[in-house]
Amino acid sequence: GESVGLHLPTLSVQEGDNSIINCAYSNSASDYFIWYKQESGKGPQFIIDIRSNMDKRQGQRVTVLLNKTVKHLSLQIAATQPGDSAVYFCAENDNQGGKLIFGQGTELSVKP
Amino acid sequence: EPEVTQTPSHQVTQMGQEVILRCVPISNHLYFYWYRQILGQKVEFLVSFYNNEISEKSEIFDDQFSVERPDGSNFTLKIRSTKLEDSAMYFCASSSILAGVGEQYFGPGTRLTVT
């Protein structure tokens, strides 16, 4: 069935290092993917998105990579900062409406 | 910067009671959503709403749930008879265009505790 999952529930990195958060999805019909950041007590905050006709998209300090062959999505954060500590969710949309299907989330901890 | 707002931030209710969760989407947005997140779990889609009607709903959104846009600014989620398992964070989201082309903006959430 449709599902979006994450490989690791937690990730701990040193401040200044690069972080890579991974996500696997199973619905080959999905054509729009989003990364959200959720800080404690807050709602999901949009980070970056990518459509299925792209392999890579860059934002400020963040890069999303999409590998449709293996149905894999990753979020790379460059020079990770303490303010990046949060839970990161990937989400997918199958272009059949606005519904987003979220993954389980990865908790990123940045050590000073 | 415009943002989605939700009230109350925390609602405590007894099992069997009705609750109404309120949201004010971003003013020029046309698509509205409710999601929920049980503590420690992923965000789950409940319902989408466009043009004053439900566009899509999940299996979670049973007959105990309803949504309404009573005026030009508010978007509400009503749970008619709450159950213990309804305890969760409820997030409202809105977007200017259908997801797949643009992002959904989430509110800060309402924590619902059913006792």
Tab-separated table of N, CA and C in Angstrom, chain B residues 3-106:
chain	number	residue	atom	x	y	z
B	3	GLU	N	0.351	33.898	8.173
B	3	GLU	CA	0.474	32.579	8.773
B	3	GLU	C	-0.906	32.029	9.109
B	4	VAL	N	-0.952	30.720	9.246
B	4	VAL	CA	-2.167	30.036	9.667
B	4	VAL	C	-2.221	30.087	11.190
B	5	THR	N	-3.358	30.447	11.734
B	5	THR	CA	-3.509	30.479	13.185
B	5	THR	C	-4.566	29.467	13.611
B	6	GLN	N	-4.411	28.960	14.829
B	6	GLN	CA	-5.345	27.970	15.350
B	6	GLN	C	-5.669	28.288	16.811
B	7	THR	N	-6.910	28.053	17.160
B	7	THR	CA	-7.334	28.212	18.552
B	7	THR	C	-8.273	27.075	18.936
B	8	PRO	N	-8.261	26.640	20.199
B	8	PRO	CA	-7.279	27.021	21.210
B	8	PRO	C	-5.957	26.287	20.971
B	9	SER	N	-4.950	26.635	21.750
B	9	SER	CA	-3.692	25.910	21.620
B	9	SER	C	-3.776	24.556	22.315
B	10	HIS	N	-4.596	24.488	23.365
B	10	HIS	CA	-4.779	23.239	24.099
B	10	HIS	C	-6.233	23.148	24.535
B	11	GLN	N	-6.842	22.006	24.265
B	11	GLN	CA	-8.235	21.771	24.626
B	11	GLN	C	-8.313	20.460	25.392
B	12	VAL	N	-8.874	20.529	26.577
B	12	VAL	CA	-9.097	19.322	27.368
B	12	VAL	C	-10.595	19.084	27.426
B	13	THR	N	-11.014	17.877	27.136
B	13	THR	CA	-12.435	17.579	27.133
B	13	THR	C	-12.673	16.178	27.663
B	14	GLN	N	-13.896	15.944	28.092
B	14	GLN	CA	-14.235	14.604	28.574
B	14	GLN	C	-14.763	13.763	27.427
B	15	MET	N	-14.508	12.496	27.524
B	15	MET	CA	-14.984	11.539	26.519
B	15	MET	C	-16.494	11.713	26.310
B	16	GLY	N	-16.880	11.731	25.050
B	16	GLY	CA	-18.286	11.887	24.720
B	16	GLY	C	-18.707	13.318	24.446
B	17	GLN	N	-17.872	14.268	24.810
B	17	GLN	CA	-18.193	15.671	24.577
B	17	GLN	C	-17.848	16.081	23.148
B	18	GLU	N	-18.480	17.145	22.721
B	18	GLU	CA	-18.201	17.713	21.404
B	18	GLU	C	-17.121	18.772	21.527
B	19	VAL	N	-16.227	18.815	20.551
B	19	VAL	CA	-15.229	19.874	20.519
B	19	VAL	C	-15.205	20.497	19.126
B	20	ILE	N	-14.877	21.755	19.104
B	20	ILE	CA	-14.689	22.472	17.843
B	20	ILE	C	-13.309	23.107	17.868
B	21	LEU	N	-12.513	22.727	16.891
B	21	LEU	CA	-11.183	23.299	16.740
B	21	LEU	C	-11.239	24.327	15.621
B	22	ARG	N	-10.629	25.466	15.871
B	22	ARG	CA	-10.760	26.577	14.938
B	22	ARG	C	-9.443	26.933	14.278
B	23	CYS	N	-9.559	27.368	13.051
B	23	CYS	CA	-8.395	27.713	12.246
B	23	CYS	C	-8.731	28.944	11.416
B	24	VAL	N	-7.748	29.812	11.270
B	24	VAL	CA	-7.867	30.910	10.328
B	24	VAL	C	-6.770	30.712	9.288
B	25	PRO	N	-7.131	30.240	8.109
B	25	PRO	CA	-6.122	30.022	7.059
B	25	PRO	C	-5.563	31.350	6.550
B	26	ILE	N	-4.530	31.267	5.752
B	26	ILE	CA	-3.987	32.457	5.115
B	26	ILE	C	-5.028	33.006	4.153
B	27	SER	N	-5.174	34.326	4.138
B	27	SER	CA	-6.375	34.953	3.593
B	27	SER	C	-6.629	34.687	2.115
B	28	ASN	N	-5.644	34.566	1.295
B	28	ASN	CA	-5.902	34.372	-0.128
B	28	ASN	C	-5.808	32.903	-0.547
B	29	HIS	N	-5.745	32.019	0.428
B	29	HIS	CA	-5.666	30.592	0.111
B	29	HIS	C	-7.051	30.013	-0.160
B	30	LEU	N	-7.065	28.985	-0.988
B	30	LEU	CA	-8.328	28.396	-1.439
B	30	LEU	C	-8.529	26.962	-0.956
B	31	TYR	N	-7.446	26.304	-0.567
B	31	TYR	CA	-7.504	24.896	-0.186
B	31	TYR	C	-7.163	24.781	1.293
B	32	PHE	N	-7.961	23.994	1.986
B	32	PHE	CA	-7.811	23.897	3.426
B	32	PHE	C	-7.770	22.422	3.831
B	33	TYR	N	-6.994	22.175	4.877
B	33	TYR	CA	-6.755	20.792	5.289
B	33	TYR	C	-6.763	20.694	6.809
B	34	TRP	N	-7.106	19.518	7.271
B	34	TRP	CA	-6.870	19.133	8.655
B	34	TRP	C	-6.038	17.859	8.666
B	35	TYR	N	-5.032	17.875	9.545
B	35	TYR	CA	-4.199	16.711	9.803
B	35	TYR	C	-4.172	16.497	11.311
B	36	ARG	N	-3.798	15.303	11.708
B	36	ARG	CA	-3.598	15.095	13.128
B	36	ARG	C	-2.290	14.332	13.335
B	37	GLN	N	-1.764	14.466	14.548
B	37	GLN	CA	-0.522	13.786	14.897
B	37	GLN	C	-0.642	13.272	16.324
B	38	ILE	N	-0.793	11.965	16.454
B	38	ILE	CA	-0.763	11.348	17.768
B	38	ILE	C	0.659	11.431	18.283
B	39	LEU	N	0.801	11.632	19.590
B	39	LEU	CA	2.111	11.861	20.194
B	39	LEU	C	3.151	10.837	19.747
B	40	GLY	N	4.243	11.331	19.191
B	40	GLY	CA	5.341	10.457	18.786
B	40	GLY	C	5.147	9.769	17.449
B	41	GLN	N	4.043	10.072	16.782
B	41	GLN	CA	3.775	9.408	15.508
B	41	GLN	C	3.803	10.405	14.351
B	42	LYS	N	3.575	9.903	13.163
B	42	LYS	CA	3.653	10.771	11.995
B	42	LYS	C	2.365	11.580	11.838
B	43	VAL	N	2.462	12.582	11.042
B	43	VAL	CA	1.310	13.417	10.728
B	43	VAL	C	0.395	12.644	9.773
B	44	GLU	N	-0.896	12.646	10.070
B	44	GLU	CA	-1.864	11.893	9.259
B	44	GLU	C	-2.912	12.835	8.665
B	45	PHE	N	-3.190	12.642	7.420
B	45	PHE	CA	-4.214	13.425	6.732
B	45	PHE	C	-5.607	13.064	7.230
B	46	LEU	N	-6.432	14.082	7.455
B	46	LEU	CA	-7.823	13.851	7.816
B	46	LEU	C	-8.757	14.219	6.661
B	47	VAL	N	-8.656	15.464	6.201
B	47	VAL	CA	-9.648	15.947	5.246
B	47	VAL	C	-9.100	17.149	4.485
B	48	SER	N	-9.546	17.280	3.259
B	48	SER	CA	-9.254	18.485	2.480
B	48	SER	C	-10.567	19.143	2.075
B	49	PHE	N	-10.528	20.434	1.871
B	49	PHE	CA	-11.755	21.220	1.685
B	49	PHE	C	-11.489	22.289	0.658
B	50	TYR	N	-12.357	22.374	-0.320
B	50	TYR	CA	-12.212	23.374	-1.373
B	50	TYR	C	-13.578	23.769	-1.886
B	51	ASN	N	-13.759	25.025	-2.123
B	51	ASN	CA	-15.008	25.509	-2.706
B	51	ASN	C	-16.207	25.086	-1.857
B	52	ASN	N	-16.038	25.206	-0.550
B	52	ASN	CA	-17.107	24.934	0.417
B	52	ASN	C	-17.575	23.482	0.446
B	53	GLU	N	-16.716	22.588	0.039
B	53	GLU	CA	-17.075	21.181	0.206
B	53	GLU	C	-15.829	20.332	0.409
B	54	ILE	N	-16.037	19.175	0.978
B	54	ILE	CA	-14.940	18.250	1.207
B	54	ILE	C	-14.457	17.699	-0.126
B	55	SER	N	-13.154	17.776	-0.352
B	55	SER	CA	-12.555	17.229	-1.567
B	55	SER	C	-12.156	15.775	-1.375
B	56	GLU	N	-11.608	15.492	-0.204
B	56	GLU	CA	-11.120	14.158	0.076
B	56	GLU	C	-11.083	13.970	1.585
B	57	LYS	N	-11.297	12.756	2.027
B	57	LYS	CA	-11.188	12.475	3.446
B	57	LYS	C	-10.573	11.104	3.647
B	58	SER	N	-9.929	10.931	4.793
B	58	SER	CA	-9.287	9.659	5.086
B	58	SER	C	-10.247	8.765	5.872
B	59	GLU	N	-9.794	7.552	6.125
B	59	GLU	CA	-10.601	6.603	6.901
B	59	GLU	C	-10.797	7.079	8.334
B	60	ILE	N	-9.859	7.897	8.805
B	60	ILE	CA	-9.974	8.406	10.172
B	60	ILE	C	-11.181	9.336	10.285
B	61	PHE	N	-11.446	10.054	9.233
B	61	PHE	CA	-12.501	11.075	9.218
B	61	PHE	C	-13.852	10.392	9.063
B	62	ASP	N	-14.351	9.848	10.186
B	62	ASP	CA	-15.630	9.135	10.122
B	62	ASP	C	-16.780	10.101	10.433
B	63	ASP	N	-17.932	9.552	10.705
B	63	ASP	CA	-19.138	10.368	10.888
B	63	ASP	C	-19.082	11.262	12.116
B	64	GLN	N	-18.116	11.011	13.000
B	64	GLN	CA	-17.980	11.855	14.183
B	64	GLN	C	-17.303	13.187	13.860
B	65	PHE	N	-16.683	13.257	12.689
B	65	PHE	CA	-15.955	14.456	12.293
B	65	PHE	C	-16.757	15.242	11.267
B	66	SER	N	-16.611	16.551	11.345
B	66	SER	CA	-17.174	17.404	10.298
B	66	SER	C	-16.318	18.662	10.191
B	67	VAL	N	-16.358	19.289	9.030
B	67	VAL	CA	-15.632	20.533	8.824
B	67	VAL	C	-16.599	21.559	8.264
B	68	GLU	N	-16.246	22.809	8.507
B	68	GLU	CA	-17.116	23.889	8.078
B	68	GLU	C	-16.272	25.141	7.869
B	69	ARG	N	-16.720	25.927	6.918
B	69	ARG	CA	-16.135	27.253	6.740
B	69	ARG	C	-17.296	28.228	6.946
B	70	PRO	N	-17.543	28.589	8.194
B	70	PRO	CA	-18.758	29.344	8.527
B	70	PRO	C	-18.775	30.776	8.000
B	71	ASP	N	-17.587	31.311	7.727
B	71	ASP	CA	-17.519	32.658	7.187
B	71	ASP	C	-16.311	32.725	6.265
B	72	GLY	N	-15.921	33.915	5.878
B	72	GLY	CA	-14.833	34.019	4.916
B	72	GLY	C	-13.454	33.809	5.480
B	73	SER	N	-13.355	33.614	6.810
B	73	SER	CA	-12.022	33.524	7.368
B	73	SER	C	-11.783	32.262	8.189
B	74	ASN	N	-12.813	31.734	8.841
B	74	ASN	CA	-12.601	30.599	9.728
B	74	ASN	C	-12.824	29.265	9.034
B	75	PHE	N	-12.111	28.263	9.533
B	75	PHE	CA	-12.254	26.884	9.054
B	75	PHE	C	-12.232	26.019	10.297
B	76	THR	N	-13.298	25.259	10.532
B	76	THR	CA	-13.413	24.537	11.789
B	76	THR	C	-13.472	23.031	11.582
B	77	LEU	N	-12.982	22.338	12.588
B	77	LEU	CA	-13.096	20.883	12.663
B	77	LEU	C	-13.911	20.566	13.909
B	78	LYS	N	-15.006	19.842	13.735
B	78	LYS	CA	-15.839	19.451	14.860
B	78	LYS	C	-15.739	17.947	15.047
B	79	ILE	N	-15.545	17.560	16.304
B	79	ILE	CA	-15.626	16.153	16.661
B	79	ILE	C	-16.860	16.031	17.547
B	80	ARG	N	-17.812	15.275	17.090
B	80	ARG	CA	-19.129	15.269	17.716
B	80	ARG	C	-19.130	14.611	19.089
B	81	SER	N	-18.505	13.475	19.209
B	81	SER	CA	-18.480	12.728	20.467
B	81	SER	C	-17.076	12.168	20.633
B	82	THR	N	-16.255	12.878	21.386
B	82	THR	CA	-14.839	12.535	21.434
B	82	THR	C	-14.584	11.200	22.124
B	83	LYS	N	-13.547	10.539	21.639
B	83	LYS	CA	-13.083	9.278	22.224
B	83	LYS	C	-11.665	9.493	22.732
B	84	LEU	N	-11.243	8.600	23.600
B	84	LEU	CA	-9.888	8.717	24.147
B	84	LEU	C	-8.847	8.754	23.035
B	85	GLU	N	-9.070	7.952	22.010
B	85	GLU	CA	-8.099	7.864	20.916
B	85	GLU	C	-8.088	9.075	19.997
B	86	ASP	N	-8.967	10.017	20.242
B	86	ASP	CA	-8.922	11.276	19.488
B	86	ASP	C	-7.872	12.227	20.050
B	87	SER	N	-7.294	11.886	21.184
B	87	SER	CA	-6.245	12.731	21.768
B	87	SER	C	-5.063	12.808	20.802
B	88	ALA	N	-4.715	14.013	20.408
B	88	ALA	CA	-3.661	14.214	19.413
B	88	ALA	C	-3.459	15.710	19.214
B	89	MET	N	-2.442	16.035	18.429
B	89	MET	CA	-2.292	17.400	17.921
B	89	MET	C	-3.050	17.475	16.608
B	90	TYR	N	-3.828	18.499	16.443
B	90	TYR	CA	-4.576	18.698	15.209
B	90	TYR	C	-4.023	19.938	14.510
B	91	PHE	N	-3.596	19.725	13.284
B	91	PHE	CA	-3.014	20.809	12.510
B	91	PHE	C	-3.942	21.183	11.360
B	92	CYS	N	-4.122	22.461	11.206
B	92	CYS	CA	-4.806	23.014	10.049
B	92	CYS	C	-3.734	23.466	9.057
B	93	ALA	N	-4.012	23.334	7.785
B	93	ALA	CA	-3.092	23.805	6.755
B	93	ALA	C	-3.892	24.446	5.633
B	94	SER	N	-3.242	25.326	4.911
B	94	SER	CA	-3.896	25.927	3.747
B	94	SER	C	-2.877	26.106	2.641
B	95	SER	N	-3.382	26.173	1.435
B	95	SER	CA	-2.518	26.419	0.289
B	95	SER	C	-3.277	27.237	-0.737
B	96	SER	N	-2.506	27.945	-1.563
B	96	SER	CA	-3.133	28.786	-2.574
B	96	SER	C	-3.489	27.992	-3.824
B	97	ILE	N	-2.796	26.914	-4.028
B	97	ILE	CA	-3.070	26.039	-5.151
B	97	ILE	C	-2.968	24.606	-4.676
B	98	LEU	N	-3.392	23.692	-5.477
B	98	LEU	CA	-3.433	22.304	-5.057
B	98	LEU	C	-2.014	21.795	-4.857
B	99	ALA	N	-1.827	21.012	-3.815
B	99	ALA	CA	-0.509	20.425	-3.556
B	99	ALA	C	-0.061	19.659	-4.781
B	100	GLY	N	1.193	19.685	-5.002
B	100	GLY	CA	1.763	19.132	-6.211
B	100	GLY	C	2.343	20.261	-7.022
B	101	VAL	N	1.845	21.434	-6.729
B	101	VAL	CA	2.359	22.609	-7.412
B	101	VAL	C	2.842	23.639	-6.395
B	102	GLY	N	2.258	23.614	-5.220
B	102	GLY	CA	2.632	24.590	-4.208
B	102	GLY	C	2.561	24.008	-2.816
B	103	GLU	N	3.125	24.717	-1.874
B	103	GLU	CA	3.242	24.169	-0.537
B	103	GLU	C	1.994	24.417	0.299
B	104	GLN	N	1.850	23.559	1.300
B	104	GLN	CA	0.821	23.747	2.311
B	104	GLN	C	1.472	24.385	3.529
B	105	TYR	N	0.819	25.410	4.046
B	105	TYR	CA	1.289	26.103	5.235
B	105	TYR	C	0.515	25.579	6.431
B	106	PHE	N	1.242	25.176	7.453
B	106	PHE	CA	0.629	24.587	8.624
B	106	PHE	C	0.517	25.600	9.756
